[in-house]
PDB file of C-alpha atoms in Angstrom:
ATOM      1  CA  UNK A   1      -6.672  16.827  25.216  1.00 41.00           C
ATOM      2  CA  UNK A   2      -3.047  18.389  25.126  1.00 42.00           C
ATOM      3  CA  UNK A   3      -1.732  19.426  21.985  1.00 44.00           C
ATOM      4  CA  UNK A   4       1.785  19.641  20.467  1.00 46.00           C
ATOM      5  CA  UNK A   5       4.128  19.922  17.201  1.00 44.00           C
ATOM      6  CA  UNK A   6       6.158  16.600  16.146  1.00 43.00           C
ATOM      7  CA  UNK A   7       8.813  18.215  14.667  1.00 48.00           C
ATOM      8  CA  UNK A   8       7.544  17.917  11.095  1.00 44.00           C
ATOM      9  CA  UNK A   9       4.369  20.415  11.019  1.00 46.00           C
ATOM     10  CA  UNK A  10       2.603  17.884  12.188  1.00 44.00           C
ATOM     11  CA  UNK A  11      -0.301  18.549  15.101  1.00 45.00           C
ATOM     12  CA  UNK A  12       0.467  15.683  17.946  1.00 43.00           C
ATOM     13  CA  UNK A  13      -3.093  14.933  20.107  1.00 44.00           C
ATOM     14  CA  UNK A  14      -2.904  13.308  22.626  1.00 43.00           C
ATOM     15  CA  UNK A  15      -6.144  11.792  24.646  1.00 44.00           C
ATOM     16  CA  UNK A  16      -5.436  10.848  28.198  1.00 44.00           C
ATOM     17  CA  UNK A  17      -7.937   8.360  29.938  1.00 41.00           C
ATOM     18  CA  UNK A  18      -7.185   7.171  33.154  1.00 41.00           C
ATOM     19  CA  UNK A  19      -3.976   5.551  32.442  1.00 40.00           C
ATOM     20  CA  UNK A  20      -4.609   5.158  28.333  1.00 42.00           C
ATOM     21  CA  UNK A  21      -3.612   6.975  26.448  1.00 46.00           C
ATOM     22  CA  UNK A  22      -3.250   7.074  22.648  1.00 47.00           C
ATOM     23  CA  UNK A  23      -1.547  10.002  19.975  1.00 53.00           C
ATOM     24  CA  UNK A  24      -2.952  10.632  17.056  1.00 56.00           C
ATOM     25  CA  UNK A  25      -1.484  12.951  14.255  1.00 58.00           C
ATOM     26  CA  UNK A  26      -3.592  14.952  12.184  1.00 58.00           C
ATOM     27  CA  UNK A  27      -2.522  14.299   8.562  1.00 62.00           C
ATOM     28  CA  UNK A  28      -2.593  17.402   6.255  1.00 62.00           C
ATOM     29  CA  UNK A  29      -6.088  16.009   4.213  1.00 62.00           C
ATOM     30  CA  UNK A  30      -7.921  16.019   7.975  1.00 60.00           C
ATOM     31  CA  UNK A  31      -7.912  12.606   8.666  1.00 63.00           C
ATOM     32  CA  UNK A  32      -6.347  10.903  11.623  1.00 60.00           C
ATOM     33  CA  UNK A  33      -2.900   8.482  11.899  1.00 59.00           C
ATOM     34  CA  UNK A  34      -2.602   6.566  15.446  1.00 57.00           C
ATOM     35  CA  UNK A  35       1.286   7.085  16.130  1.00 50.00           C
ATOM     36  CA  UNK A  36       2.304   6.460  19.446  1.00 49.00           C
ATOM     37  CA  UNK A  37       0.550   5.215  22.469  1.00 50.00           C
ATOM     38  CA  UNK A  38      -1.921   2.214  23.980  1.00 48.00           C
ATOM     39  CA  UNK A  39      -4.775   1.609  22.170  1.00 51.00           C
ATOM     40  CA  UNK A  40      -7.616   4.618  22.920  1.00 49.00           C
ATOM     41  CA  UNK A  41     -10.871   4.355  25.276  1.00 48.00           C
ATOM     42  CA  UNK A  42     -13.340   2.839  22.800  1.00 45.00           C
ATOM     43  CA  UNK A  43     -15.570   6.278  22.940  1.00 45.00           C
ATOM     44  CA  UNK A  44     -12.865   8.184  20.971  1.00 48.00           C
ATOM     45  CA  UNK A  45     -11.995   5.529  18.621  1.00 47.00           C
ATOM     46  CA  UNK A  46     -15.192   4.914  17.445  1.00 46.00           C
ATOM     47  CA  UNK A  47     -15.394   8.362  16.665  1.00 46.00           C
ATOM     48  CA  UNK A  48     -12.346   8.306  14.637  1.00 47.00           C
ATOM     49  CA  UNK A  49     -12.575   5.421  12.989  1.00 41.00           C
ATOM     50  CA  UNK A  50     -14.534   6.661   9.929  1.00 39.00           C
ATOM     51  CA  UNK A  51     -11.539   9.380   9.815  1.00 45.00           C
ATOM     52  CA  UNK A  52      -8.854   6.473  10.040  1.00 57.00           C
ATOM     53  CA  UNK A  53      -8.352   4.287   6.528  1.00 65.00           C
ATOM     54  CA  UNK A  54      -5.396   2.181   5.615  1.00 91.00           C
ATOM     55  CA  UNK A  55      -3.462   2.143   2.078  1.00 96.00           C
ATOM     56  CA  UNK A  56      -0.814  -0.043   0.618  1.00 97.00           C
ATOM     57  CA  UNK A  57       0.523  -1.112  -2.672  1.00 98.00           C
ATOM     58  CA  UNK A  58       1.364  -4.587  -3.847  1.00 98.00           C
ATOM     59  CA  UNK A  59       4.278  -5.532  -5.849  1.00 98.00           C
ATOM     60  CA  UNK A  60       3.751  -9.092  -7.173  1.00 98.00           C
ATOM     61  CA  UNK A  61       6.918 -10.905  -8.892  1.00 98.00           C
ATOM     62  CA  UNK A  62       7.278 -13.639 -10.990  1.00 98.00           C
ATOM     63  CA  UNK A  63       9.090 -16.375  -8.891  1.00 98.00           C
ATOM     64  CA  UNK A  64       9.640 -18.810 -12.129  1.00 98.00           C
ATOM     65  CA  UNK A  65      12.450 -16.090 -13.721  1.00 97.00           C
ATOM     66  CA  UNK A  66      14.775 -16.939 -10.359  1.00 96.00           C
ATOM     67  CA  UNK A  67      15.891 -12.922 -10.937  1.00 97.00           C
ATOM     68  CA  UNK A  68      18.866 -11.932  -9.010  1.00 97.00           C
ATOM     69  CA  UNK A  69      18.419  -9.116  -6.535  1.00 97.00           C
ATOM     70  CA  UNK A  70      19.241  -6.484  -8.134  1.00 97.00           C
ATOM     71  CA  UNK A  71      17.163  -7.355 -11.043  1.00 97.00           C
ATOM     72  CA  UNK A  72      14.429  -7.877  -8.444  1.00 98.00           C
ATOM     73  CA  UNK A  73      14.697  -4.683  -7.075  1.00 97.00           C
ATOM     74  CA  UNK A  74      14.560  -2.533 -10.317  1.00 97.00           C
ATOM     75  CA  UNK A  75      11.401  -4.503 -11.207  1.00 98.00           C
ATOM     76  CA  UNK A  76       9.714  -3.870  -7.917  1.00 98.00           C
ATOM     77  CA  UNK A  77      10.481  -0.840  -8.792  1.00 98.00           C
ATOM     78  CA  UNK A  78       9.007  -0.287 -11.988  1.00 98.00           C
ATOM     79  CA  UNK A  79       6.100  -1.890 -11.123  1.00 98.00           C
ATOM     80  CA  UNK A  80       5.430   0.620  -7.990  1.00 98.00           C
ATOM     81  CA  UNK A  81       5.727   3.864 -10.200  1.00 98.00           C
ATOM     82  CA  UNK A  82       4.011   2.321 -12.937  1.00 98.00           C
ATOM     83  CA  UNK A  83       1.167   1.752 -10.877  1.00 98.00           C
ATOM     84  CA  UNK A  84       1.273   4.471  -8.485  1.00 98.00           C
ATOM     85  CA  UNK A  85       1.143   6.858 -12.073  1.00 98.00           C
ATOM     86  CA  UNK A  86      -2.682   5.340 -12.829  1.00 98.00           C
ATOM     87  CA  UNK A  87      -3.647   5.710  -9.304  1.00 97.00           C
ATOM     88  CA  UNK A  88      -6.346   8.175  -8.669  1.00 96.00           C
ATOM     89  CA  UNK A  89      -4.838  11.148  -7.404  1.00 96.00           C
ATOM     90  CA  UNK A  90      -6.519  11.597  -4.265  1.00 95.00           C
ATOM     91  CA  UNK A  91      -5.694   7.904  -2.949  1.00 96.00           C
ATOM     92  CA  UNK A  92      -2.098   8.726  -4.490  1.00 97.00           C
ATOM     93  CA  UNK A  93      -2.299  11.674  -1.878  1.00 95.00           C
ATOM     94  CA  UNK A  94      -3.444   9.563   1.159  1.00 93.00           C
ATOM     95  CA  UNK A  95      -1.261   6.918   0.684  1.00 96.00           C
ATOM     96  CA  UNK A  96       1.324   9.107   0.639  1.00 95.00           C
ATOM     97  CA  UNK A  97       0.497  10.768   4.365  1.00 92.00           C
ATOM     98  CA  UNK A  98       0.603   7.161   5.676  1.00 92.00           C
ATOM     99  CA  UNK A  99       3.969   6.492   4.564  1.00 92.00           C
ATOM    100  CA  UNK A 100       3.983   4.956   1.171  1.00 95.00           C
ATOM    101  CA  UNK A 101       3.184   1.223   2.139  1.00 96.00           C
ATOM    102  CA  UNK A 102       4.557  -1.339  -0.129  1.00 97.00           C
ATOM    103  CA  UNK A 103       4.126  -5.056   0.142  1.00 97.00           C
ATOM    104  CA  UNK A 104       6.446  -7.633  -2.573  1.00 98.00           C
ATOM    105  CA  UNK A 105       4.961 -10.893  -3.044  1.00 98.00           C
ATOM    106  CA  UNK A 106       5.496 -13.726  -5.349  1.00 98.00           C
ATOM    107  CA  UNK A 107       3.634 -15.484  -7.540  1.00 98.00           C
ATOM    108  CA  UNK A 108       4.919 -18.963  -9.632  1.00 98.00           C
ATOM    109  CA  UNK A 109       3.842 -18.262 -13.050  1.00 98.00           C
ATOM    110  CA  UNK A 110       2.767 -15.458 -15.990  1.00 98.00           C
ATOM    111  CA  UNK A 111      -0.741 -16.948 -15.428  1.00 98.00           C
ATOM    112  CA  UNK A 112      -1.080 -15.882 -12.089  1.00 98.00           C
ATOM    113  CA  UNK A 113       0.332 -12.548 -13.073  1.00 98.00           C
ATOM    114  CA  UNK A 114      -2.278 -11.638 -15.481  1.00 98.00           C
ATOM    115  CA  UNK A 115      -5.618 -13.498 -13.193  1.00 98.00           C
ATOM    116  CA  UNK A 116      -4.894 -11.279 -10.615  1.00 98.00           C
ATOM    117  CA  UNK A 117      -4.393  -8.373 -13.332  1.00 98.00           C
ATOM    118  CA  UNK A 118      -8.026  -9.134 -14.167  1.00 98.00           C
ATOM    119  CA  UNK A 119      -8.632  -9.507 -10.555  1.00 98.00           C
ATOM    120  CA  UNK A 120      -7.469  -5.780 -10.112  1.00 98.00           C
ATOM    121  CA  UNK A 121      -9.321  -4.383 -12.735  1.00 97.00           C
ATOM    122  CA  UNK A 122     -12.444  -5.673 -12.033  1.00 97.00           C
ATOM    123  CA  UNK A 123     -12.236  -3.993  -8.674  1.00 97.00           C
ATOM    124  CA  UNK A 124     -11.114  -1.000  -9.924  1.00 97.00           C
ATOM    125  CA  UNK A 125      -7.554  -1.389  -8.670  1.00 98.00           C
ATOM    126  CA  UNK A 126      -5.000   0.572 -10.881  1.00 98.00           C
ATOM    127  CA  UNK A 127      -2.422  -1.637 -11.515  1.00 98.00           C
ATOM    128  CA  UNK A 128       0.333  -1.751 -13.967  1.00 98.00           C
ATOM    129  CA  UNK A 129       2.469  -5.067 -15.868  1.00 98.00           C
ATOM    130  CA  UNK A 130       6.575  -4.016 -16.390  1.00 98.00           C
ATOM    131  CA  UNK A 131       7.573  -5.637 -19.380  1.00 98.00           C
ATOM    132  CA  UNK A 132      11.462  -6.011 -19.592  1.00 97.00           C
ATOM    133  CA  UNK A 133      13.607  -4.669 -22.544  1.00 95.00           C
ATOM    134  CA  UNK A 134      15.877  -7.615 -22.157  1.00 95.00           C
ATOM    135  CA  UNK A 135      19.003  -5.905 -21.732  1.00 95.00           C
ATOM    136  CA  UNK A 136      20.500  -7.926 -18.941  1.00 94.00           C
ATOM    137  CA  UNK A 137      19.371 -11.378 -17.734  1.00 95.00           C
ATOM    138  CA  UNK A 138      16.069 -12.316 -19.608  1.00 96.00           C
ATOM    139  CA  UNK A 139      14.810 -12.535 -22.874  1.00 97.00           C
ATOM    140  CA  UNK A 140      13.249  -8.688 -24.199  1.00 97.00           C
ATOM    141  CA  UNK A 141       9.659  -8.362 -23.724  1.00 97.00           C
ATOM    142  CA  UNK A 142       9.345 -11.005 -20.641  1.00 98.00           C
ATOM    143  CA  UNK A 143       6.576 -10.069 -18.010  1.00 98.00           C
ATOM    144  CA  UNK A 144       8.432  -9.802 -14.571  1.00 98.00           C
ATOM    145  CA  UNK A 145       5.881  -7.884 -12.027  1.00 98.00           C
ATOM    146  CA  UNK A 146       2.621  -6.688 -11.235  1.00 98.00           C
ATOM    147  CA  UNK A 147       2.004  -3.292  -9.434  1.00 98.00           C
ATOM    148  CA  UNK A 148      -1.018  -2.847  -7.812  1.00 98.00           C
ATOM    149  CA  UNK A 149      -2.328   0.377  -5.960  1.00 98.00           C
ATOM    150  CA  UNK A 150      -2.172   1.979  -3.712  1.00 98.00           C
ATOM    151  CA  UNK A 151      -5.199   1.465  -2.957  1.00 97.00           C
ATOM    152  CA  UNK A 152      -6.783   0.354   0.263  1.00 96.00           C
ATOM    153  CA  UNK A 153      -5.494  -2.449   2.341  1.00 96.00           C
ATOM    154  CA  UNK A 154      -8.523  -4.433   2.371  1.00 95.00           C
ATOM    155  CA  UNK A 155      -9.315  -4.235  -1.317  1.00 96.00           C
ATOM    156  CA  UNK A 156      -5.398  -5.298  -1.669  1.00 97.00           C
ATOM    157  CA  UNK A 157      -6.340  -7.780   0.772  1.00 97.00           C
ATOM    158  CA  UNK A 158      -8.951  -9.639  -1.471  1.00 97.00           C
ATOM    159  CA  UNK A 159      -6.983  -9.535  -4.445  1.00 98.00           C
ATOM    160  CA  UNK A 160      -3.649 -10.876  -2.638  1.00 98.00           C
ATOM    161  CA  UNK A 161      -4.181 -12.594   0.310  1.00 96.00           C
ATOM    162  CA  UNK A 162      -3.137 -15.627  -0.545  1.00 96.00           C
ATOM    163  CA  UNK A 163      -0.016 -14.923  -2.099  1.00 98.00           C
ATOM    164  CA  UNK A 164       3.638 -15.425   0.130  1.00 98.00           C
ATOM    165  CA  UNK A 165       5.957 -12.592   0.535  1.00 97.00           C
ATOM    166  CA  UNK A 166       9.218 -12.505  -1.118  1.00 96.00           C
TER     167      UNK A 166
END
């Protein structure tokens, strides 16, 4: 195993095997993040894999309003802080060292907005609805997104898989 800085404080490992190879960074909280390389021998990932876990957050719009961009993007917005503020703090944390995944998708009506609300919050997702104040293009107090997370992908996963990306 050879061992070297990435330029950010951050321990590089690398795991040579014949000719694979795979580097892993060792995030601050311990666990492991695969960033450069061919995929590793199986005996060394399946001892990181309990180490290695995925997060993302889910932005989900409402594709009925026909929002311009820029309207878009504030409510994306919104909706990521929002959520990200009832979050538990530790998943906050993690998601965080993996780079702050975000995924906007789109959904065609208010219904679907608040079913996958309930979805969310059955699972224990936080998640968060941004109501508008109605200053620019819509009326005041129209639901325009969903946040959702972080949380882990897979969880997200079940909640949103079906839904297209915007």
């Amino acid at each position: 195993m050879r061992q070297g800085d990435d330029g950010r404080g951050l321990k590089a490992e690398t795991f040579p095997s014949s000719s694979l190879f795979a580097s892993f960074c060792r995030l601050p909280s311990g666990r492991f993040k695969v960033v450069a390389g061919e995929p590793a021998p199986f005996y060394l990932m399946q001892d990181l894999t309990l180490d290695i876990m995925e997060f993302k957050q889910c932005i989900v719009i409402r594709e009925d309003l026909k929002l311009s961009s820029g309207k878009l993007a504030v409510q994306v917005a919104h909706a990521a802080i929002l959520a990200m503020e009832r979050a538990d703090k530790r998943t906050v944390r993690d998601w965080k060292e993996e780079g702050q995944r975000k995924i906007v998708l789109k959904v065609p009506s208010l219904q679907e907005i608040f079913r996958l609300r309930e979805e969310a919050e059955r699972a224990n997702v936080a998640c968060a609805i941004v109501i508008d104040a109605g200053l620019t293009e819509i009326p005041p107090e129209t639901v325009t997104a969903l946040g959702l997370g972080p949380a882990s992908a897979a969880m997200l996963d079940k909640i949103t898989g079906n839904l297209k990306l915007v």
